[in-house]
Amino acid sequence: MKSLSTEILVIGGGAAGLSAAAEAAAAGAKVLVAESDLHLGGQLVKQTHKFFGSKDEYAGTRGFKIADILLSEIDSCKENVEIHTNTTITGFYPEDGIFTAMRGEEKFFHISAKKTIVATGAQERLIPFPNNDLPGVYGAGAVQTLMNVYGVVPGKRVLMVGAGNIGLIVSYQLMQAGVEVAAVVEAAPRVGGYWVHAAKIRRMGVPILLRHSIKKAVGDQVITGAYITALNDRFEPVGEESYMDCDVICIAVGLSPTTEILSQAGCGMMYVPQLCGLVARRDRTMRTSNPDFFTAGDASGIEEASAAMVEGRIAGLSAASSLGYPTEHGKLDEYWGRLQALRSGEAGARICQGLECVLVNRWEDVSNG
Amino acid sequence: MADDLDLFNSGVLTGEREGAVLPDRTLWESKKGGVVLVECPQRIPCNPCHTSCPTGAIRPFADINDTPKVDHSLCTGCTLCVASCPGLACFVIDLTFSGDKALFKLPYEMLPLPEKGQKVWCLNRTGDCIAEGTVENVTQPKKDRTYVIHVSAPKEVVGEFRTIRAVK
């Protein structure tokens, strides 16, 4: 079986992975990026809206343009970077330090690496309701991929479930594509995403129904409508259900970090609700309890892409540095300064609470188990 | 008021909240080109309104999460912030347009793009039609497909009119 080896393996070619690869390659390390999709860029390539943040995180620039910026940065040190798209890392075998990889569905090979950065992103959550297996029920990521990558609208009239940033942004993008958004239902008493994203669709007449959720989908062969219901303070259905015509139900109820590889590598893991799931404990360099593994981006806790890119930079810098490549003094502190700035708003307070649980000062001081 | 709070929590600016308070009327009426209203009441990490402002009217941020503060006396109504704001939360309103009409310069990212001379519906923050307006100009200050639509509409709706819908 074919076998590849590299100094730094970056698993995932999205916002965090590309930033990590660019940073490590610029420091002189040999980097291999494994991306399961056909294209690099991860979620960035679907983001047609302008990003928040500061100039350092390309604020005011549309997400897919940011992917281009990162790719051209990688291109400028391409002698150090090997890219493998359509390549899924299927497992890690700690006894011999080998990753198994699959290109397409037929080519299998091994990869060995001195250091690994796990930037595998996240998976969408779904909620159970009757008929949620009918065609027409989509995750928000699928709707974005259909529309913004392939130019296909998912339907004519959409019920959006969830008013976090993804639910709000995808609603806006659906309207840009000429699709009607019947309503956004949100179980919480306020929108979870940025208020300005909600304002954008409210002023175009989209109702955002707080303390509401979907009760069941309606349809024979495909979705033709949905029943929604109000919720009380304990998230229990109250009052009469109301019917809504729609041919698409789009689910945007949150993400969970993708961390299987970290678990297989024996990294110390912790379930942290504020970071939306099971994540690896890490120090300020994004190093996990396994000194050869680093984590960054949504795989280390669900957060904005702007923060994922900075975390990727930190992981790339640290991985290169741990291999002896000289890195600029003070860069780690600079990146932490940026992260702290990004995290000092309303949404950031929750992230900071979560990080307090998983961040360790020095691994030497942490007792085993 | 619970209803007011519910509205606000679903993305509708209400009451005397930051952003909803209109600029000093005397100053506003003296400003040819108009002044900006920034409807951004939540602390989020974002500052392109300030970094795009060529006159310093949108004051420097001590912390990137601060909500924008505007010195309306410095604002020229240039619309660079309107085109730069990722939240589409900046609106320029020029009260000097005519006796009974103001010129609204609003961010727009929908298709088809309205054309000069076209009649449009003026929508408030919940999408209700509150007046009819006329498109006076369409610009693209940043050449990045966030357009700024200049619409003339009755002065009575300055506190409410925030986006348009094409008249069919």
XYZ file of C-alpha atoms in Angstrom:
537
model
C 0.000 0.000 0.000
C 1.198 3.469 -0.877
C 2.478 5.483 2.021
C 3.049 9.221 2.370
C 4.984 11.005 5.029
C 5.171 14.623 6.031
C 6.338 16.844 8.850
C 2.937 18.349 9.571
C -0.369 16.795 8.580
C -3.274 19.240 8.557
C -6.597 17.410 8.592
C -9.206 19.679 7.074
C -8.727 22.416 4.482
C -11.252 24.927 5.809
C -10.787 28.269 7.540
C -8.681 26.865 10.406
C -6.767 24.237 8.397
C -5.759 26.595 5.592
C -4.616 29.213 8.119
C -2.606 26.551 9.966
C -1.031 25.280 6.739
C -0.125 28.801 5.596
C 1.458 29.656 8.925
C 3.445 26.405 9.260
C 4.625 26.451 5.644
C 5.735 30.085 5.954
C 7.858 29.035 8.926
C 9.566 26.458 6.688
C 7.817 23.225 7.678
C 6.683 20.636 5.120
C 2.902 20.463 5.299
C 0.364 18.027 3.878
C -3.272 19.132 3.832
C -5.934 16.395 3.621
C -9.398 17.677 2.674
C -12.371 15.351 2.276
C -14.245 17.687 -0.086
C -13.398 18.128 -3.771
C -12.297 21.716 -3.103
C -10.377 23.525 -0.385
C -11.998 26.295 1.632
C -14.439 24.406 3.857
C -17.421 26.502 4.887
C -15.765 29.693 3.622
C -16.600 28.919 -0.015
C -20.337 29.011 0.779
C -20.247 32.304 2.627
C -21.493 35.023 0.302
C -22.000 37.540 3.112
C -19.360 39.925 4.413
C -17.466 38.890 7.510
C -17.365 40.676 10.826
C -14.211 41.140 12.886
C -11.332 43.526 12.231
C -9.088 44.059 9.212
C -6.765 41.296 10.509
C -9.597 38.802 9.988
C -10.616 40.349 6.650
C -13.699 42.126 8.057
C -16.001 43.467 5.363
C -14.772 40.812 2.908
C -17.122 38.061 1.707
C -16.265 34.573 3.001
C -15.517 32.978 -0.359
C -13.076 35.795 -1.122
C -11.315 35.043 2.166
C -10.824 31.450 0.986
C -9.123 32.853 -2.136
C -6.874 35.043 0.020
C -5.796 32.047 2.152
C -5.203 29.903 -0.944
C -2.998 32.541 -2.537
C -1.067 32.790 0.719
C -0.485 29.034 0.592
C 0.454 29.296 -3.062
C 3.225 31.736 -2.127
C 4.958 28.967 -0.136
C 3.799 26.075 -2.292
C 7.215 24.339 -2.254
C 6.339 23.427 1.342
C 2.706 22.434 0.884
C 1.211 19.286 -0.573
C -2.585 19.388 -1.043
C -4.785 16.280 -1.188
C -8.431 17.022 -1.874
C -11.164 14.356 -2.071
C -9.112 12.674 0.667
C -10.641 11.565 3.937
C -8.567 10.616 6.960
C -10.479 7.552 8.114
C -8.556 6.738 11.267
C -5.400 6.981 13.371
C -3.580 3.953 14.769
C -1.528 5.148 17.743
C 0.411 1.879 18.142
C 2.325 2.584 14.924
C 1.483 6.232 14.452
C -0.210 5.735 11.088
C -3.178 7.536 9.579
C -5.346 5.669 7.111
C -6.542 7.776 4.228
C -9.005 7.297 1.397
C -9.014 9.205 -1.874
C -12.402 9.018 -3.517
C -13.874 5.682 -2.597
C -11.282 3.357 -4.037
C -7.744 4.515 -3.324
C -6.473 3.737 0.149
C -3.113 4.725 1.604
C -1.194 5.495 4.774
C 0.121 8.808 6.011
C 2.680 9.313 8.729
C 3.402 12.703 10.218
C 5.617 14.131 12.939
C 2.908 16.567 14.038
C -0.792 16.712 13.254
C -3.221 19.612 13.303
C -6.820 18.468 13.572
C -8.982 21.116 11.884
C -11.880 18.853 11.008
C -14.601 21.406 11.651
C -18.073 20.415 12.780
C -21.177 18.446 11.978
C -24.715 19.789 11.898
C -27.172 18.838 14.579
C -30.652 17.745 13.632
C -33.805 17.614 15.720
C -36.359 14.818 15.675
C -39.919 15.468 14.479
C -42.465 13.331 12.603
C -41.757 13.034 8.865
C -38.274 14.520 9.133
C -37.125 11.839 6.694
C -39.194 13.235 3.817
C -37.384 14.825 0.863
C -37.347 18.577 1.451
C -35.876 18.468 4.949
C -32.356 19.883 4.693
C -29.538 20.890 6.970
C -28.615 24.549 6.491
C -25.165 23.526 5.264
C -26.706 21.500 2.441
C -28.898 24.434 1.414
C -25.833 26.675 1.317
C -23.861 24.133 -0.701
C -26.691 23.689 -3.193
C -27.237 27.414 -3.685
C -23.852 28.999 -3.251
C -21.552 26.292 -4.602
C -23.716 24.652 -7.268
C -26.236 27.412 -8.088
C -29.312 25.282 -7.370
C -32.249 26.566 -5.303
C -33.649 23.971 -2.878
C -37.310 24.916 -3.348
C -39.814 27.753 -3.460
C -40.861 28.410 0.144
C -38.763 27.592 3.187
C -39.456 27.198 6.886
C -36.199 27.909 8.716
C -35.744 26.200 12.067
C -33.234 28.077 14.233
C -32.268 31.763 14.457
C -28.568 31.417 15.184
C -26.181 33.092 12.767
C -26.443 30.195 10.315
C -30.260 30.198 10.272
C -30.356 33.982 9.831
C -27.649 34.149 7.178
C -29.013 31.231 5.155
C -32.491 32.842 5.282
C -30.978 36.007 3.812
C -29.120 34.008 1.148
C -32.314 32.137 0.244
C -34.041 35.485 -0.332
C -31.115 36.625 -2.455
C -31.647 33.493 -4.544
C -35.306 34.435 -4.996
C -36.671 31.856 -2.547
C -39.431 32.887 -0.147
C -38.758 32.391 3.574
C -42.127 31.679 5.222
C -40.792 32.157 8.752
C -37.891 31.512 11.070
C -38.806 29.633 14.259
C -36.529 29.870 17.288
C -37.070 28.014 20.557
C -35.186 30.578 22.646
C -36.698 33.939 23.714
C -34.214 35.861 21.533
C -32.277 35.324 18.323
C -29.030 33.465 18.931
C -27.199 35.029 16.001
C -26.086 38.616 15.546
C -28.950 41.059 15.962
C -28.055 42.845 12.705
C -28.466 39.588 10.735
C -31.986 39.273 12.146
C -32.761 42.917 11.321
C -31.781 42.316 7.663
C -34.482 39.703 7.113
C -37.068 41.296 9.428
C -37.116 44.469 7.341
C -37.784 42.341 4.271
C -40.876 41.012 6.004
C -39.716 37.632 7.306
C -41.329 36.813 10.670
C -38.945 35.521 13.340
C -41.120 33.598 15.783
C -39.374 33.394 19.143
C -40.325 30.613 21.594
C -41.548 28.548 18.628
C -40.479 25.266 17.091
C -41.506 22.781 14.445
C -44.013 20.121 15.582
C -44.151 17.960 12.493
C -43.530 17.981 8.782
C -46.418 17.347 6.408
C -46.290 15.612 3.043
C -46.926 12.413 1.181
C -43.918 11.877 -1.064
C -42.251 15.230 -0.388
C -42.657 18.127 2.068
C -45.765 20.226 1.424
C -46.056 21.998 4.759
C -45.282 22.012 8.459
C -47.000 22.453 11.794
C -45.296 24.812 14.201
C -46.031 25.382 17.855
C -45.346 27.940 20.562
C -43.156 26.831 23.491
C -43.304 27.749 27.148
C -40.338 28.672 29.338
C -39.535 24.967 29.723
C -39.519 24.480 25.935
C -42.765 22.465 26.075
C -45.363 22.957 23.322
C -48.278 25.199 24.380
C -51.401 26.391 22.610
C -52.664 25.360 19.215
C -50.407 24.242 16.435
C -50.445 26.362 13.323
C -49.960 25.184 9.756
C -47.585 26.704 7.259
C -47.197 25.942 3.558
C -43.614 25.173 2.562
C -41.680 22.778 0.341
C -38.413 23.008 2.267
C -37.718 22.732 5.985
C -34.225 23.946 6.714
C -32.663 22.888 10.012
C -30.143 25.278 11.572
C -30.102 24.259 15.216
C -26.395 24.193 15.839
C -23.167 22.299 15.248
C -21.058 19.730 17.091
C -17.257 19.589 16.903
C -15.821 16.717 14.799
C -13.227 15.132 17.059
C -12.976 11.389 16.388
C -9.322 11.584 15.277
C -8.385 13.422 18.491
C -10.074 10.715 20.561
C -8.273 7.998 18.596
C -4.963 9.767 19.269
C -5.654 9.519 22.993
C -5.954 13.278 23.488
C -7.588 14.245 26.768
C -11.188 15.153 25.868
C -13.878 17.020 27.732
C -17.569 17.647 27.105
C -18.055 21.417 27.230
C -21.587 22.714 26.554
C -20.351 26.257 25.841
C -18.117 24.888 23.070
C -21.013 22.735 21.816
C -19.673 19.251 22.507
C -16.706 16.986 23.086
C -13.425 18.855 22.525
C -9.740 18.306 23.273
C -8.110 19.965 26.225
C -5.351 22.237 24.950
C -2.731 24.726 26.054
C -2.210 28.241 24.687
C -0.341 26.822 21.687
C -3.424 24.710 20.783
C -1.383 21.601 21.696
C -3.439 18.742 23.125
C -2.377 16.301 25.850
C -0.775 14.255 23.049
C 2.284 16.425 22.269
C 2.109 15.530 18.574
C -1.501 16.686 18.130
C -2.870 20.199 17.843
C -6.463 21.322 17.432
C -8.013 24.423 15.822
C -11.264 25.846 14.525
C -14.705 24.366 15.092
C -13.136 20.991 16.001
C -11.872 22.734 19.146
C -15.221 24.410 19.900
C -17.930 26.029 17.772
C -17.092 29.645 17.105
C -16.926 32.230 14.308
C -14.697 31.598 11.274
C -12.680 34.678 12.237
C -11.630 32.975 15.486
C -11.059 29.668 13.656
C -8.562 31.376 11.374
C -6.608 32.825 14.303
C -6.619 29.462 16.107
C -5.340 27.861 12.902
C -2.496 30.390 12.802
C -1.607 29.524 16.405
C -1.675 25.769 15.762
C 0.432 26.134 12.585
C 2.927 28.346 14.352
C 3.187 25.997 17.345
C 3.484 22.823 15.280
C 6.293 24.345 13.191
C 7.987 25.668 16.296
C 7.798 22.261 18.015
C 9.737 20.829 15.045
C 12.494 23.378 15.608
C 11.576 25.888 12.907
C 12.297 29.422 14.055
C 9.168 31.513 14.462
C 8.818 35.216 15.069
C 9.057 36.150 18.729
C 5.820 37.550 20.160
C 3.582 36.158 17.425
C 1.729 33.820 19.791
C 0.903 36.746 22.079
C -0.231 38.805 19.102
C -2.613 36.049 17.991
C -3.971 35.647 21.511
C -4.556 39.382 21.621
C -6.680 39.054 18.480
C -8.621 36.114 19.891
C -9.303 37.979 23.106
C -10.595 40.970 21.135
C -12.886 38.729 19.083
C -14.155 37.039 22.229
C -14.920 40.088 24.347
C -18.426 40.640 22.945
C -21.725 39.051 24.018
C -21.202 35.768 22.163
C -17.581 35.600 23.260
C -18.445 35.500 26.966
C -19.851 32.002 26.562
C -16.804 30.846 24.601
C -14.513 32.197 27.317
C -16.453 30.294 29.988
C -15.995 27.106 27.986
C -12.301 27.748 27.420
C -11.739 28.110 31.146
C -12.698 24.432 31.432
C -10.416 23.094 28.684
C -7.414 25.402 28.637
C -4.398 24.220 30.621
C -1.439 26.432 31.522
C 1.314 23.831 31.219
C 0.861 20.166 30.381
C 3.735 19.364 32.763
C 1.509 20.495 35.641
C -1.463 18.353 34.634
C -1.550 15.001 36.367
C -2.484 11.988 34.276
C -6.172 11.209 34.127
C -42.789 46.509 27.713
C -42.700 42.802 26.942
C -43.977 43.176 23.366
C -41.331 45.775 22.659
C -38.643 43.517 24.071
C -39.873 40.561 22.017
C -39.745 42.694 18.892
C -36.245 43.863 19.743
C -35.108 40.300 20.505
C -36.247 39.242 17.046
C -34.241 41.962 15.277
C -36.479 45.036 15.250
C -35.076 48.270 16.683
C -37.613 49.843 19.013
C -38.063 52.689 21.462
C -35.249 54.907 22.626
C -32.555 52.317 22.106
C -29.119 53.131 20.780
C -29.367 53.630 17.034
C -33.086 54.419 17.124
C -32.541 57.919 18.490
C -32.478 60.315 15.542
C -29.743 62.963 15.105
C -30.261 66.585 16.174
C -32.807 67.919 13.671
C -31.262 71.381 13.186
C -27.835 69.922 12.443
C -29.397 67.215 10.268
C -31.331 69.744 8.164
C -28.137 71.716 7.544
C -26.254 68.705 6.156
C -26.314 68.538 2.353
C -25.506 64.910 1.557
C -27.186 63.748 4.730
C -25.932 62.002 7.857
C -25.658 58.344 8.791
C -27.881 56.452 11.208
C -26.259 53.275 12.540
C -28.684 50.639 13.819
C -26.204 48.414 15.617
C -27.297 47.969 19.248
C -25.436 44.748 20.107
C -21.819 44.343 21.189
C -20.214 42.231 18.457
C -16.597 42.092 17.271
C -16.840 44.302 14.183
C -15.505 47.697 13.109
C -15.587 48.240 9.303
C -17.963 51.225 9.720
C -15.204 53.046 11.566
C -12.297 51.861 9.404
C -14.156 52.814 6.214
C -15.136 56.303 7.455
C -12.981 58.945 5.723
C -13.957 61.865 7.995
C -13.770 60.367 11.471
C -17.525 60.780 11.959
C -17.782 57.176 13.140
C -15.586 57.490 16.209
C -12.611 55.194 16.914
C -13.419 51.998 18.827
C -11.682 51.524 22.178
C -12.711 47.840 21.992
C -13.676 46.183 18.705
C -16.908 45.017 20.392
C -18.067 48.563 21.146
C -21.227 49.696 19.387
C -20.574 52.532 16.897
C -20.662 56.136 18.093
C -21.288 58.829 15.488
C -20.334 62.508 15.488
C -22.973 63.680 13.050
C -21.296 67.071 12.624
C -18.399 65.321 10.838
C -20.548 63.078 8.621
C -20.766 63.992 4.911
C -23.218 61.224 3.951
C -20.610 59.649 1.649
C -22.120 56.122 2.114
C -18.772 54.280 2.397
C -19.956 52.835 5.720
C -23.324 51.913 4.171
C -21.456 49.776 1.646
C -18.902 48.421 4.145
C -21.089 47.353 7.074
C -21.381 43.523 7.042
C -24.626 43.876 9.009
C -26.216 46.302 6.503
C -26.944 48.495 9.525
C -25.871 51.918 8.188
C -28.402 54.213 6.496
C -27.766 57.747 5.235
C -30.694 60.162 5.196
C -30.461 63.577 3.503
C -33.173 66.022 4.622
C -32.080 68.700 2.131
C -33.397 66.802 -0.913
C -36.600 68.843 -1.271
C -39.294 70.536 0.754
C -41.333 67.449 1.536
C -39.017 64.613 0.579
C -35.808 63.202 2.000
C -33.198 61.183 0.123
C -32.561 57.767 1.677
C -29.301 55.986 0.818
C -29.826 52.339 1.724
C -27.693 49.178 1.390
C -29.060 46.641 -1.092
C -27.905 43.146 -2.095
C -30.972 41.739 -3.881
C -31.730 41.092 -7.551
C -32.965 42.498 -9.800
C -31.234 45.770 -9.087
C -33.712 48.676 -9.230
C -33.130 51.333 -11.873
C -33.076 55.098 -11.685
C -36.610 56.510 -11.973
C -38.260 53.275 -10.806
C -41.051 53.408 -8.218
C -40.448 51.268 -5.118
C -42.294 50.446 -1.912
C -40.690 51.817 1.243
C -40.581 49.159 3.971
C -40.191 49.668 7.698
C -38.196 47.501 10.106
C -40.784 44.715 10.043
C -41.232 44.774 6.284
C -44.540 46.684 6.186
C -45.054 49.022 3.255
C -45.263 52.594 4.629
C -44.865 54.815 1.546
C -43.952 54.920 -2.109
C -40.516 56.143 -3.160
C -38.582 56.854 -6.350
C -35.114 55.517 -7.107
C -32.887 58.537 -7.771
C -29.559 56.756 -8.142
C -27.845 53.380 -7.731
C -24.188 53.315 -6.692
C -21.652 50.648 -5.795
C -19.116 52.497 -3.605
C -16.874 49.493 -2.846
C -17.275 47.648 -6.177
C -18.130 44.503 -4.203
C -21.804 44.109 -5.071
C -23.200 45.785 -1.997
C -25.146 48.512 -3.772
C -26.419 51.744 -2.291
C -29.874 52.679 -3.525
C -30.781 56.372 -3.329
C -34.536 56.710 -2.879
C -36.598 59.865 -2.465
C -39.552 59.437 -0.112
C -41.729 61.548 2.220
C -39.912 63.100 5.173
C -42.464 61.634 7.604
C -40.862 58.162 7.270
C -37.282 59.090 8.215
C -37.578 57.175 11.462
C -38.958 54.022 9.867
C -38.054 53.526 6.186
C -35.155 51.042 6.032
C -35.418 48.986 2.844
C -37.262 48.761 -0.453
C -39.299 46.293 -2.442
C -39.879 46.616 -6.170
C -43.422 47.700 -7.156
C -44.850 44.895 -9.241
